[in-house]
Amino acid sequence: HTAERANQLMRQMIFAIVAFALCASSVLAQTNGKFDRSKWKLWSDFDGDCVSTRDEALLSQSEKPVTMDGKGCKVTLGRWTDPYSGEVFGAPGALDADHVVPLSLAYRSGGDKWDAKKREQFANDEECILAVSASLNRQKADKGLDRWLPPLHSFRCAYVELFRRCKQKWKLRFIGDEAEAIRDTLAECKPLEG
């Protein structure tokens, strides 16, 4: 019985080591792959009206009716309050269409497994895009909410909730300290209307 038990334990250990190695290699494959922004088609026109997703976001988030270019395709004037800073803008050139979950973060969170169509759909999901100050968007870069929050404290709860919803909608993993940051931030928030 002792030899049989030792063989059984040896098989279990080998199985555990192989399973661990497979899991570790899977994690490494997910995080060591190179993100290529050019593989995420931006600012599509899914409805064929000549207005890109970026301009659709500008249209829907403007606080007053927008002015369009002569062809009716590009937003040229409007009024936007940057939710990250509270700063007001009238010209869309000072704004970026920010992916609340940055593209490279989506890639590292499971988007690396997506085909081109799903990457394009994510990159153009208006529910997860905000018109924000170009400088703050660049400051945020590809950081998750465990490393960056909007400087405007009154928007942080809404931002964290939107980040969480976008990740869940697209079935992306929470990585790093994101889950903890969500829990900690939302614990400080008043219940959100919704």
CSV table of N, CA and C in Angstrom, one decimal, residues 49-52 55 68-75:
chain,number,residue,atom,x,y,z
A,49,ASP,N,-24.0,56.9,-42.2
A,49,ASP,CA,-24.5,58.3,-42.4
A,49,ASP,C,-23.3,59.3,-42.5
A,50,CYS,N,-22.1,58.9,-42.7
A,50,CYS,CA,-20.9,59.6,-42.8
A,50,CYS,C,-20.4,60.3,-41.5
A,51,VAL,N,-21.1,60.0,-40.4
A,51,VAL,CA,-20.7,60.5,-39.1
A,51,VAL,C,-20.0,59.4,-38.4
A,52,SER,N,-18.7,59.6,-38.1
A,52,SER,CA,-17.9,58.5,-37.4
A,52,SER,C,-18.3,58.4,-35.9
A,55,ASP,N,-17.5,61.4,-33.9
A,55,ASP,CA,-18.4,62.5,-34.0
A,55,ASP,C,-19.8,62.2,-33.5
A,68,MET,N,-22.3,71.3,-37.7
A,68,MET,CA,-21.6,70.3,-38.5
A,68,MET,C,-20.9,71.0,-39.7
A,69,ASP,N,-20.0,70.3,-40.3
A,69,ASP,CA,-19.3,70.8,-41.5
A,69,ASP,C,-20.3,70.8,-42.7
A,70,GLY,N,-19.9,71.3,-43.8
A,70,GLY,CA,-20.8,71.4,-45.0
A,70,GLY,C,-21.4,70.1,-45.5
A,71,LYS,N,-20.7,69.0,-45.3
A,71,LYS,CA,-21.2,67.7,-45.7
A,71,LYS,C,-22.1,67.1,-44.6
A,72,GLY,N,-22.1,67.6,-43.4
A,72,GLY,CA,-22.9,67.1,-42.3
A,72,GLY,C,-22.2,65.8,-41.7
A,73,CYS,N,-20.9,65.7,-41.9
A,73,CYS,CA,-20.2,64.5,-41.4
A,73,CYS,C,-19.4,64.8,-40.1
A,74,LYS,N,-18.9,66.0,-39.9
A,74,LYS,CA,-18.0,66.3,-38.8
A,74,LYS,C,-18.5,67.4,-38.0
A,75,VAL,N,-18.4,67.2,-36.7
A,75,VAL,CA,-18.8,68.2,-35.7
A,75,VAL,C,-17.8,69.3,-35.7
